[in-house]
Amino acid sequence: MDKQQNIKPYVIGLDLGGTNSVFGIVDTRGNIKATTAIKTGGFDSAEAYVDACVKALEPVIEEVGGIGNINAMGIGAPNGNYLHGTIEYAPNLPWAHDGVVPLADMFKERLGVPVALTNDANAAAIGEMMYGVARGMNDFIVLTLGTGVGSGVVINGKLVYGSNGFAGELGHVATQRHEGRSCGCGRKDCLETYCSATGLARTARELLQSDARPSILRGLNPAEITSLDVSLAAGQGDALALEIYEQTGRMLGEVCADFAVFSAPEAFIFFGGMTKAGELLMKPIRESYLENVHPLFRDAKFLVSGLDGSTAAVLGASAVGWGIGK
Amino acid sequence: MDKQQNIKPYVIGLDLGGTNSVFGIVDTRGNIKATTAIKTGGFDSAEAYVDACVKALEPVIEEVGGIGNINAMGIGAPNGNYLHGTIEYAPNLPWAHDGVVPLADMFKERLGVPVALTNDANAAAIGEMMYGVARGMNDFIVLTLGTGVGSGVVINGKLVYGSNGFAGELGHVATQRHEGRSCGCGRKDCLETYCSATGLARTARELLQSDARPSILRGLNPAEITSLDVSLAAGQGDALALEIYEQTGRMLGEVCADFAVFSAPEAFIFFGGMTKAGELLMKPIRESYLENVHPLFRDAKFLVSGLDGSTAAVLGASAVGWGIGK
């Protein structure tokens, strides 16, 4: 505890999402003391984005007594590379989609504090380890089910970064061979083409064509169907919507059975908007896992994050700032 | 270097295979000072097996100056669990196929030295890290292609054991969905049902039925075709035999593309009898990897172990005895 007196009391956590950039000033116990946010898009350069961030941060930094009280900054960002502190070719960020942005260094230069940056799903995993359902676990896998499928793999209490800083991209394993859904990464049949919110909506559109059963979903414009629509229909017992969740969950269970033989995790933790469907999704995941997994790995737990989405991401990012997850 | 004076100069390495148990007395630099071996089978209990081992070991231990010069023992064994020092339900070991054998403790009791035990593929990975092509690498995956497919996953310079000690069973990922080759583990379409020596022979039998092309292999009794026969035929330019290697290699490349997104290894290292086929196998692996992998992971190297098979396994086991790979 002696050492703690030399550590400044707060870190800045930044959850850098495709739409919003949410900041929190967080203490060592994970209390969020102040927050602010800006829109992530609408900037034509990374410099302009960082300018806007710093401007938004100034008043909240003052709220906690000024930059002298800030120990560090932690960032969770799509395509974030922890080893280099960069965002690399992030398809959804207009100011980072075709190059390598040294975002950690840019914030460090502007704020004068150390800055650590990691992939957004890794930040979520660190958030779960510090403040969520993964407390006390050394080996677990977080799968973030949102617009895409992200993941953070923790082995021996540490995030796996691999030889190039990009390990843990489980949204890009092939769920089947030689079938045909194209993925944004240029490959076919990546997990996220099926089991993200967009993938689930795509399954809905396909099933509405191939399955003749009546469905509430037939009243909607197929091009505009979202995972929320499917979830609402399933909640009303719509057979087709239930089938969509069944297929999506079963596929997740199958890939988790493959992930299990790799790192023998104690738990799979699901995070993100799609988990709001609860048992609609979790039941087929568990069932299909048990049908497909090697007998040595039957005991893995299947958990849903108990943390509020944006709070968890900010806390995870702040934990990276505290030097957790190295 | 001061510390070294307190360490006794040798460890016993045991490569415990389905057929042979090979022992080596190894120094800190990986020099094998003395060796012996016994047949693994033919014992009706683990106690009888350990008795025979100790009896065989006595003269070689004397050769290096007696048990007082032995620092520890390291064992690499099928279905070996590092966390518990046990062999668990190993299908190919008559004295360990239906239960949990505390082999590390049994040797410790008999020899009076510390004993560490790990999975045979993990021992191979440690051997590669200490004495082979993985020297200096922190992140790599060893795939052992023999009767089955084993694996050792190294992340951040450490073997991955996972929550239950059985991590890194990559021979049991599903290579495809809902097709149909049964695996010894009770599941279907595990990698090792296709890409082990036995899997390759099975592919040969299937292809001889489904493909009408002439082949040297048609002169053999289909039930007795081995991977060696296929390799010899391929060496003579037999089109069907070449196709068998092409299919096997392509499947390995596809699964490596999935493994890459998990741990972003610097290299995949292939080990075991099947690698004697050389480029027949490695070329389709590399080609299919590059066709299937996410762009972030294209730089992974594909290497063949340069270590002699049984030597590598004994050295890997001995390294476990030196406390490496924890």
XYZ file of C-alpha atoms in Angstrom:
652
model
C 0.000 0.000 0.000
C 3.032 2.298 0.403
C 3.477 2.370 -3.314
C -0.062 3.563 -3.861
C 0.748 6.976 -2.389
C 2.945 7.658 -5.396
C 0.220 6.758 -7.866
C -2.091 9.530 -8.975
C -5.703 8.681 -8.102
C -7.453 8.497 -11.505
C -7.186 7.165 -15.030
C -9.097 8.246 -18.102
C -10.933 5.373 -19.791
C -12.042 5.779 -23.405
C -14.500 3.379 -25.015
C -13.958 4.227 -28.666
C -16.908 2.826 -30.603
C -17.956 3.159 -34.216
C -20.660 5.662 -33.224
C -19.761 7.144 -29.831
C -16.558 7.812 -27.919
C -17.357 7.577 -24.214
C -14.898 8.851 -21.587
C -14.858 8.085 -17.881
C -12.539 9.289 -15.116
C -12.117 6.176 -12.991
C -10.478 5.535 -9.614
C -8.553 2.399 -8.565
C -11.727 0.722 -7.324
C -13.601 1.156 -10.582
C -15.755 4.086 -9.503
C -16.540 6.387 -12.409
C -16.088 9.913 -11.078
C -16.970 11.882 -14.200
C -17.980 11.144 -17.772
C -18.325 12.795 -21.140
C -18.786 11.664 -24.727
C -18.452 12.784 -28.314
C -19.499 11.314 -31.656
C -16.657 9.264 -33.153
C -17.329 9.987 -36.831
C -17.502 13.316 -38.613
C -13.781 14.036 -38.442
C -11.645 13.998 -41.546
C -8.418 13.220 -39.722
C -7.205 11.517 -36.575
C -5.758 14.861 -35.461
C -9.188 16.494 -35.629
C -10.670 13.589 -33.661
C -8.020 13.867 -30.927
C -8.510 17.658 -30.788
C -12.232 17.171 -30.166
C -11.542 14.515 -27.523
C -9.102 16.709 -25.618
C -11.529 19.629 -25.744
C -14.337 17.438 -24.361
C -12.029 16.042 -21.695
C -10.807 19.372 -20.301
C -13.827 20.151 -18.071
C -14.084 16.569 -16.669
C -10.354 16.515 -15.932
C -10.853 19.799 -14.046
C -13.742 18.190 -12.116
C -11.310 15.706 -10.550
C -8.662 18.303 -9.734
C -6.735 18.687 -13.008
C -4.333 16.620 -15.068
C -1.972 16.320 -12.058
C -4.434 13.791 -10.618
C -4.480 11.631 -13.774
C -2.170 8.618 -13.673
C -2.709 7.404 -17.236
C -5.222 6.905 -20.009
C -6.575 3.592 -21.329
C -8.334 3.164 -24.669
C -10.413 0.300 -26.027
C -10.838 0.622 -29.798
C -11.786 -1.496 -32.821
C -8.679 -2.951 -34.513
C -6.634 -1.599 -31.622
C -3.127 -3.016 -31.287
C -1.851 -3.135 -27.727
C 1.748 -3.802 -28.720
C 1.976 -0.708 -30.906
C -0.686 1.568 -29.380
C -2.229 1.901 -32.827
C -5.584 1.545 -34.582
C -4.992 -0.258 -37.850
C -7.285 -0.320 -40.870
C -10.490 -0.048 -38.820
C -13.266 -0.330 -41.435
C -15.826 1.622 -39.376
C -13.670 4.633 -38.478
C -13.538 7.197 -41.303
C -10.240 8.624 -39.966
C -8.570 5.229 -39.502
C -9.971 2.937 -42.173
C -7.069 3.007 -44.582
C -3.985 3.249 -42.443
C -2.251 2.964 -39.094
C -3.107 5.661 -36.542
C -0.697 5.955 -33.562
C -3.551 7.008 -31.293
C -1.822 6.199 -27.982
C 1.146 8.418 -28.838
C -1.146 11.206 -30.076
C -3.066 11.326 -26.775
C 0.164 10.991 -24.797
C 1.592 14.014 -26.549
C -1.522 16.100 -25.968
C -2.247 15.094 -22.369
C 1.241 14.433 -21.024
C 0.255 11.125 -19.359
C 1.078 7.521 -20.332
C -1.519 6.024 -22.676
C -2.267 2.323 -23.292
C -4.576 1.135 -26.049
C -6.133 -2.234 -26.753
C -8.766 -3.866 -28.897
C -12.319 -3.051 -27.728
C -13.175 -6.712 -27.054
C -9.949 -7.101 -25.062
C -10.989 -4.063 -23.006
C -14.334 -5.761 -22.350
C -12.489 -8.905 -21.204
C -10.347 -6.871 -18.828
C -13.483 -5.129 -17.548
C -15.059 -8.540 -16.815
C -11.890 -9.730 -15.069
C -11.665 -6.637 -12.880
C -15.289 -5.792 -12.172
C -17.537 -8.453 -13.721
C -18.401 -12.151 -13.806
C -14.785 -13.153 -14.549
C -13.469 -11.913 -11.201
C -11.154 -14.594 -9.842
C -10.916 -16.480 -13.151
C -7.550 -17.062 -14.837
C -8.762 -18.653 -18.068
C -11.785 -17.410 -19.931
C -12.967 -16.151 -23.306
C -15.172 -13.104 -23.809
C -17.223 -12.980 -27.006
C -18.736 -9.601 -27.849
C -21.834 -10.004 -29.998
C -22.631 -6.662 -31.583
C -22.406 -5.289 -35.116
C -19.533 -7.741 -35.471
C -18.184 -10.508 -33.253
C -15.137 -9.589 -31.181
C -13.254 -11.555 -28.580
C -10.783 -11.307 -25.764
C -8.901 -14.434 -24.713
C -7.476 -14.571 -21.187
C -4.984 -17.307 -20.358
C -3.237 -17.499 -17.009
C -4.777 -14.182 -16.002
C -3.370 -12.375 -19.019
C -4.841 -11.132 -22.268
C -3.450 -13.003 -25.261
C -1.887 -10.602 -27.772
C 0.167 -13.059 -29.836
C 3.157 -12.346 -32.017
C 1.625 -9.299 -33.728
C -0.771 -7.851 -31.126
C -3.902 -9.004 -32.963
C -4.579 -12.367 -31.302
C -8.141 -13.128 -30.236
C -10.044 -12.323 -33.433
C -12.459 -15.202 -32.956
C -15.127 -13.461 -35.018
C -13.018 -14.558 -37.968
C -12.883 -18.320 -37.575
C -14.637 -20.163 -40.360
C -17.940 -21.599 -39.177
C -18.229 -23.831 -42.178
C -16.292 -24.582 -45.311
C -17.007 -23.522 -48.864
C -20.528 -22.245 -48.275
C -20.693 -18.639 -49.002
C -21.347 -15.634 -46.751
C -18.758 -12.952 -47.536
C -17.097 -11.210 -44.603
C -15.731 -7.667 -44.440
C -12.257 -9.155 -43.936
C -12.320 -10.611 -47.452
C -12.887 -14.218 -46.409
C -15.983 -16.385 -46.427
C -18.170 -17.720 -43.616
C -16.439 -15.993 -40.731
C -18.306 -16.434 -37.452
C -19.335 -12.794 -37.464
C -21.179 -13.157 -40.773
C -23.625 -15.418 -38.885
C -23.506 -14.652 -35.175
C -23.315 -10.868 -34.976
C -26.432 -8.693 -34.920
C -25.999 -8.114 -38.660
C -25.400 -11.838 -39.247
C -28.555 -12.733 -37.380
C -30.566 -10.261 -39.472
C -29.053 -11.841 -42.586
C -30.157 -15.286 -41.376
C -33.646 -13.822 -40.892
C -33.765 -12.595 -44.490
C -32.555 -15.950 -45.804
C -34.998 -17.944 -43.714
C -37.941 -15.749 -44.735
C -37.164 -16.798 -48.301
C -36.502 -20.481 -47.742
C -39.051 -21.289 -45.022
C -42.753 -20.966 -45.837
C -44.036 -20.682 -42.262
C -46.023 -17.571 -41.323
C -44.112 -15.013 -39.270
C -44.554 -11.555 -37.794
C -41.309 -10.715 -39.611
C -43.056 -10.987 -42.979
C -44.764 -7.673 -42.241
C -41.397 -5.869 -42.328
C -39.259 -4.672 -45.211
C -36.698 -7.509 -45.433
C -33.831 -5.079 -46.117
C -34.567 -3.261 -42.861
C -34.985 -6.221 -40.478
C -32.695 -5.901 -37.439
C -31.766 -8.311 -34.661
C -34.072 -6.303 -32.404
C -37.043 -7.085 -34.670
C -36.190 -10.776 -34.540
C -35.821 -10.627 -30.769
C -39.218 -8.931 -30.357
C -40.883 -11.490 -32.640
C -39.244 -14.371 -30.783
C -40.482 -12.883 -27.516
C -44.010 -13.256 -28.914
C -43.375 -16.905 -29.730
C -42.936 -16.427 -33.474
C -41.692 -19.826 -34.699
C -39.459 -18.459 -37.430
C -37.831 -15.926 -35.113
C -37.235 -18.686 -32.558
C -35.638 -20.780 -35.297
C -33.281 -17.897 -36.161
C -32.070 -17.730 -32.544
C -31.796 -21.511 -32.427
C -29.571 -21.596 -35.536
C -27.437 -18.690 -34.337
C -26.990 -20.142 -30.863
C -26.194 -23.613 -32.177
C -23.444 -22.209 -34.379
C -21.954 -20.335 -31.425
C -22.022 -23.536 -29.363
C -20.180 -25.399 -32.124
C -17.381 -22.848 -32.406
C -17.081 -22.637 -28.609
C -16.488 -26.406 -28.654
C -13.519 -25.748 -30.939
C -12.271 -22.824 -28.844
C -12.395 -25.069 -25.766
C -9.750 -27.488 -27.061
C -7.442 -24.549 -27.673
C -7.336 -22.894 -24.256
C -9.591 -24.961 -21.949
C -11.361 -21.888 -20.562
C -13.234 -22.019 -17.273
C -15.976 -19.908 -18.852
C -17.278 -18.348 -22.033
C -18.652 -14.888 -21.304
C -21.047 -13.236 -23.730
C -21.186 -9.492 -23.961
C -22.976 -6.938 -26.124
C -26.384 -6.081 -27.502
C -27.331 -9.553 -28.734
C -27.106 -11.022 -25.229
C -30.291 -9.121 -24.341
C -32.087 -12.057 -25.969
C -31.081 -14.067 -22.881
C -32.086 -17.739 -22.906
C -33.334 -17.490 -26.493
C -29.662 -17.404 -27.398
C -27.932 -19.015 -24.409
C -29.971 -22.235 -24.352
C -29.053 -23.371 -27.893
C -25.440 -22.297 -27.243
C -25.175 -24.550 -24.187
C -27.002 -27.459 -25.811
C -24.948 -27.386 -28.979
C -21.712 -26.987 -26.985
C -22.430 -30.126 -24.990
C -23.328 -32.053 -28.147
C -20.129 -31.014 -29.898
C -17.405 -30.637 -27.300
C -14.646 -33.125 -26.506
C -15.458 -34.888 -23.221
C -12.492 -33.250 -21.427
C -14.062 -29.798 -21.744
C -17.700 -30.338 -20.777
C -17.459 -28.300 -17.579
C -17.004 -24.851 -19.151
C -19.508 -22.297 -17.883
C -21.602 -20.096 -20.165
C -22.180 -16.670 -18.653
C -23.686 -13.394 -19.747
C -21.898 -10.214 -18.748
C -23.580 -8.562 -15.800
C -21.979 -5.209 -16.547
C -23.851 -2.456 -18.297
C -22.436 -2.271 -21.838
C -20.904 1.188 -22.048
C -19.880 1.211 -18.375
C -18.051 -2.108 -18.824
C -16.210 -0.852 -21.862
C -15.120 2.350 -20.117
C -14.048 0.379 -17.030
C -12.164 -2.108 -19.208
C -10.415 0.713 -21.015
C -9.557 2.357 -17.690
C -8.139 -0.937 -16.403
C -5.794 -0.981 -19.416
C -4.709 2.462 -18.220
C -3.927 0.983 -14.803
C -1.592 -1.433 -16.552
C -3.869 -4.456 -16.193
C -3.867 -7.189 -18.793
C -0.251 -6.920 -19.887
C 25.847 -19.099 -12.319
C 26.268 -19.358 -8.530
C 22.921 -21.029 -8.254
C 23.864 -23.732 -10.720
C 26.286 -25.249 -8.258
C 23.367 -26.270 -6.076
C 21.530 -27.944 -8.941
C 22.329 -31.573 -9.591
C 23.691 -31.991 -13.120
C 21.128 -34.282 -14.819
C 17.435 -34.904 -15.366
C 15.745 -38.063 -16.562
C 13.569 -37.504 -19.630
C 10.900 -40.074 -20.476
C 9.164 -40.081 -23.850
C 6.213 -42.318 -23.042
C 4.716 -43.470 -26.346
C 2.011 -45.972 -27.159
C 4.640 -48.508 -28.237
C 7.970 -47.560 -26.635
C 9.053 -45.781 -23.490
C 12.383 -44.084 -24.204
C 14.538 -42.711 -21.380
C 17.417 -40.260 -21.622
C 19.695 -38.831 -18.955
C 20.110 -35.222 -20.072
C 22.328 -32.368 -18.890
C 21.398 -28.660 -18.754
C 22.642 -28.115 -22.299
C 20.483 -30.842 -23.796
C 23.224 -33.450 -24.174
C 21.874 -36.960 -23.785
C 24.417 -38.786 -21.599
C 22.776 -42.195 -21.456
C 19.626 -43.833 -22.792
C 17.497 -46.908 -22.349
C 14.034 -48.027 -23.413
C 11.288 -50.540 -22.657
C 8.064 -51.532 -24.382
C 5.141 -49.509 -22.974
C 2.446 -52.157 -23.272
C 2.345 -55.629 -21.832
C 1.782 -54.542 -18.231
C -1.480 -55.155 -16.467
C -1.099 -52.287 -14.025
C 0.593 -48.905 -13.763
C 2.583 -50.274 -10.801
C 4.038 -53.055 -12.957
C 4.923 -50.504 -15.646
C 6.701 -48.227 -13.147
C 8.545 -51.256 -11.671
C 9.873 -52.149 -15.121
C 10.866 -48.541 -15.793
C 12.794 -48.219 -12.535
C 14.541 -51.518 -13.176
C 15.589 -50.357 -16.656
C 16.689 -46.982 -15.294
C 18.973 -48.291 -12.531
C 22.016 -49.060 -14.694
C 21.809 -45.770 -16.664
C 21.451 -43.782 -13.454
C 24.579 -45.542 -12.187
C 26.349 -44.587 -15.437
C 25.995 -40.894 -14.547
C 27.096 -41.340 -10.937
C 23.931 -42.462 -9.167
C 20.607 -40.881 -8.182
C 22.458 -38.195 -6.199
C 23.319 -36.595 -9.550
C 19.688 -36.532 -10.749
C 17.909 -33.225 -10.253
C 14.455 -34.291 -11.416
C 12.485 -36.351 -13.927
C 10.323 -35.068 -16.777
C 7.712 -37.146 -18.604
C 5.881 -36.531 -21.876
C 2.867 -38.842 -22.171
C -0.387 -39.134 -24.111
C -3.298 -37.567 -22.196
C -0.765 -36.277 -19.682
C -2.014 -33.563 -17.348
C 0.675 -31.154 -16.200
C -1.431 -29.625 -13.451
C -2.070 -32.974 -11.757
C 0.905 -35.061 -12.882
C -1.518 -37.682 -14.147
C -2.294 -39.689 -17.258
C -6.047 -39.692 -17.751
C -8.073 -42.136 -19.835
C -5.331 -42.672 -22.428
C -6.958 -44.927 -25.027
C -3.668 -46.474 -26.232
C -2.208 -47.391 -22.829
C -3.615 -50.685 -21.499
C -2.722 -49.728 -17.905
C -4.203 -46.198 -18.146
C -7.110 -46.385 -20.544
C -9.951 -46.413 -18.078
C -8.822 -44.224 -15.244
C -6.508 -41.612 -13.771
C -2.922 -42.737 -13.129
C -0.877 -40.470 -10.824
C 2.297 -41.323 -12.706
C 4.387 -38.345 -11.530
C 3.771 -39.196 -7.880
C 4.483 -42.879 -8.506
C 7.912 -42.147 -10.010
C 8.626 -39.547 -7.341
C 7.993 -42.123 -4.637
C 10.195 -44.724 -6.294
C 13.102 -42.472 -7.316
C 13.060 -39.844 -4.586
C 13.364 -36.924 -7.027
C 10.780 -34.322 -8.162
C 8.812 -35.450 -11.218
C 6.923 -33.264 -13.716
C 4.666 -34.714 -16.394
C 3.034 -33.163 -19.438
C 1.209 -34.110 -22.593
C 3.509 -35.615 -25.255
C 2.761 -32.880 -27.779
C 3.465 -30.241 -25.141
C 6.804 -31.936 -24.476
C 7.554 -31.744 -28.202
C 6.727 -28.012 -28.145
C 9.070 -27.475 -25.215
C 11.751 -29.474 -27.037
C 11.369 -27.200 -30.082
C 11.541 -24.097 -27.887
C 14.681 -25.273 -26.088
C 16.598 -27.082 -28.810
C 14.733 -26.780 -32.120
C 13.324 -24.373 -34.701
C 11.304 -22.455 -32.100
C 14.367 -21.174 -30.251
C 13.805 -17.490 -29.553
C 10.085 -17.594 -30.374
C 7.474 -16.577 -27.790
C 4.329 -17.497 -29.696
C 4.042 -20.644 -31.760
C 1.968 -23.782 -32.229
C 3.414 -27.280 -32.629
C 1.238 -29.819 -34.426
C 2.345 -33.433 -34.076
C 1.138 -35.507 -37.005
C 1.385 -39.160 -36.053
C -1.153 -41.872 -35.264
C -3.267 -38.970 -34.007
C -2.870 -35.215 -34.166
C -1.494 -33.594 -31.027
C -0.586 -30.010 -30.309
C 1.300 -27.750 -27.981
C 0.388 -24.071 -27.885
C 3.000 -21.610 -26.639
C 1.903 -18.076 -25.827
C 4.256 -15.505 -24.332
C 6.933 -18.174 -23.991
C 4.707 -20.460 -21.912
C 2.812 -23.650 -22.665
C -0.940 -23.135 -22.460
C -2.513 -25.544 -19.974
C -5.884 -23.826 -19.464
C -8.276 -24.212 -16.572
C -8.058 -28.005 -16.403
C -4.558 -28.806 -17.707
C -5.808 -30.189 -21.048
C -5.593 -27.089 -23.261
C -4.034 -27.487 -26.709
C -5.952 -30.486 -28.029
C -6.129 -29.094 -31.540
C -6.468 -32.581 -33.032
C -10.043 -32.329 -31.819
C -11.322 -29.232 -33.562
C -14.073 -29.976 -36.062
C -12.773 -29.694 -39.613
C -16.234 -29.627 -41.051
C -19.793 -29.795 -39.793
C -22.208 -32.677 -39.964
C -20.218 -34.837 -42.353
C -19.297 -37.991 -40.721
C -15.894 -39.432 -39.757
C -16.122 -40.755 -36.201
C -13.284 -39.906 -33.833
C -12.013 -41.921 -30.865
C -13.139 -39.084 -28.592
C -16.780 -39.767 -29.435
C -17.243 -36.759 -31.730
C -17.338 -36.441 -35.495
C -14.903 -34.927 -37.981
C -12.137 -34.071 -35.565
C -8.979 -32.889 -37.328
C -7.180 -36.095 -36.395
C -9.702 -38.243 -38.246
C -8.376 -36.611 -41.465
C -4.877 -35.280 -40.901
C -3.148 -37.974 -38.841
C -1.347 -40.908 -40.450
C -4.462 -43.019 -39.867
C -6.703 -40.253 -41.208
C -4.622 -39.976 -44.358
C -4.861 -43.740 -44.903
C -8.623 -43.449 -44.449
C -8.729 -40.710 -47.089
C -6.772 -43.058 -49.376
C -9.335 -45.841 -48.952
C -12.228 -43.431 -49.596
C -10.602 -41.913 -52.658
C -9.791 -45.337 -54.136
C -13.523 -45.993 -54.068
C -14.775 -42.633 -55.310
C -12.088 -41.758 -57.872
C -11.654 -43.972 -60.931
C -8.101 -42.934 -61.817
C -5.455 -45.665 -61.979
C -3.096 -45.769 -59.000
C -0.239 -47.845 -57.618
C -2.309 -48.013 -54.446
C -4.900 -50.215 -56.167
C -2.408 -53.069 -55.978
C -2.605 -53.066 -52.179
C -5.167 -54.504 -49.791
C -7.227 -51.373 -48.981
C -7.563 -52.349 -45.312
C -3.782 -52.403 -44.962
C -2.858 -49.159 -46.745
C -0.706 -46.920 -44.547
C 0.435 -43.320 -44.856
C 3.858 -44.705 -45.813
C 2.354 -46.490 -48.834
C 0.681 -43.258 -49.923
C 3.920 -41.343 -49.438
C 5.881 -43.856 -51.537
C 3.271 -43.775 -54.301
C 3.236 -39.962 -54.267
C 7.014 -39.987 -54.539
C 6.581 -41.891 -57.797
C 4.178 -39.254 -59.100
C 1.019 -41.313 -58.556
C -1.807 -38.825 -59.203
C -4.201 -40.283 -56.665
C -1.549 -40.350 -53.940
C -0.661 -36.731 -54.720
C -4.350 -35.832 -54.460
C -4.501 -37.454 -51.007
C -1.618 -35.271 -49.776
C -3.179 -32.241 -51.431
C -6.512 -32.786 -49.605
C -4.808 -33.483 -46.283
C -2.526 -30.461 -46.548
C -5.333 -28.153 -47.615
C -7.390 -29.142 -44.594
C -4.437 -28.462 -42.289
C -3.991 -25.040 -43.899
C -7.655 -24.237 -43.298
C -7.570 -25.108 -39.610
C -4.273 -23.250 -39.153
C -6.054 -20.166 -40.525
C -8.554 -20.557 -37.673
C -5.831 -21.199 -35.083
C -4.080 -18.012 -36.234
C -6.925 -15.719 -35.182
C -6.835 -17.280 -31.730
C -3.209 -16.771 -30.728
C -1.474 -15.009 -33.672
C 1.500 -17.400 -33.627
C 4.789 -16.443 -35.247
C 5.043 -19.989 -36.614
C 3.292 -23.307 -37.026
C 5.755 -26.132 -36.483
C 4.990 -29.615 -37.795
C 6.410 -32.619 -36.035
C 6.079 -36.378 -36.367
C 6.172 -39.154 -38.937
C 3.887 -37.572 -41.517
C 6.232 -34.603 -41.969
C 8.649 -36.931 -43.759
C 6.473 -36.288 -46.825
C 8.033 -32.798 -46.884
C 6.730 -30.449 -49.580
C 4.060 -32.971 -50.619
C 2.330 -31.925 -47.409
C 3.784 -28.488 -46.646
C 3.028 -26.890 -50.019
C -0.761 -27.406 -49.887
C -0.713 -26.373 -46.203
C 0.910 -23.022 -47.011
C -1.250 -22.412 -50.096
C -4.499 -23.176 -48.346
C -3.461 -21.113 -45.295
C -2.871 -18.037 -47.445
C -6.173 -18.556 -49.251
C -8.109 -18.853 -46.006
C -6.430 -16.700 -43.387
C -7.524 -13.257 -42.216
C -5.205 -10.609 -43.729
C -3.749 -9.711 -40.307
C -2.149 -13.146 -39.962
C -0.562 -13.798 -43.348
C 3.001 -13.628 -42.045
C 2.968 -16.834 -39.970
C 5.820 -19.191 -40.843
C 5.323 -22.882 -41.604
C 8.237 -24.967 -40.363
C 9.074 -28.624 -40.059
C 10.810 -29.767 -36.886
C 14.499 -30.276 -37.451
C 14.830 -32.506 -34.412
C 14.994 -36.237 -34.705
C 11.642 -37.588 -33.474
C 12.518 -39.650 -30.419
C 15.417 -37.394 -29.435
C 13.153 -34.334 -29.520
C 10.558 -36.031 -27.366
C 13.133 -37.127 -24.781
C 14.694 -33.645 -24.759
C 11.257 -32.052 -24.424
C 10.409 -34.353 -21.540
C 13.746 -33.581 -19.892
C 13.091 -29.843 -20.274
C 9.843 -30.330 -18.349
C 12.040 -31.902 -15.670
C 14.159 -28.734 -15.622
C 11.006 -26.792 -14.845
C 10.648 -25.281 -18.317
C 7.236 -24.512 -19.758
C 5.451 -23.702 -16.529
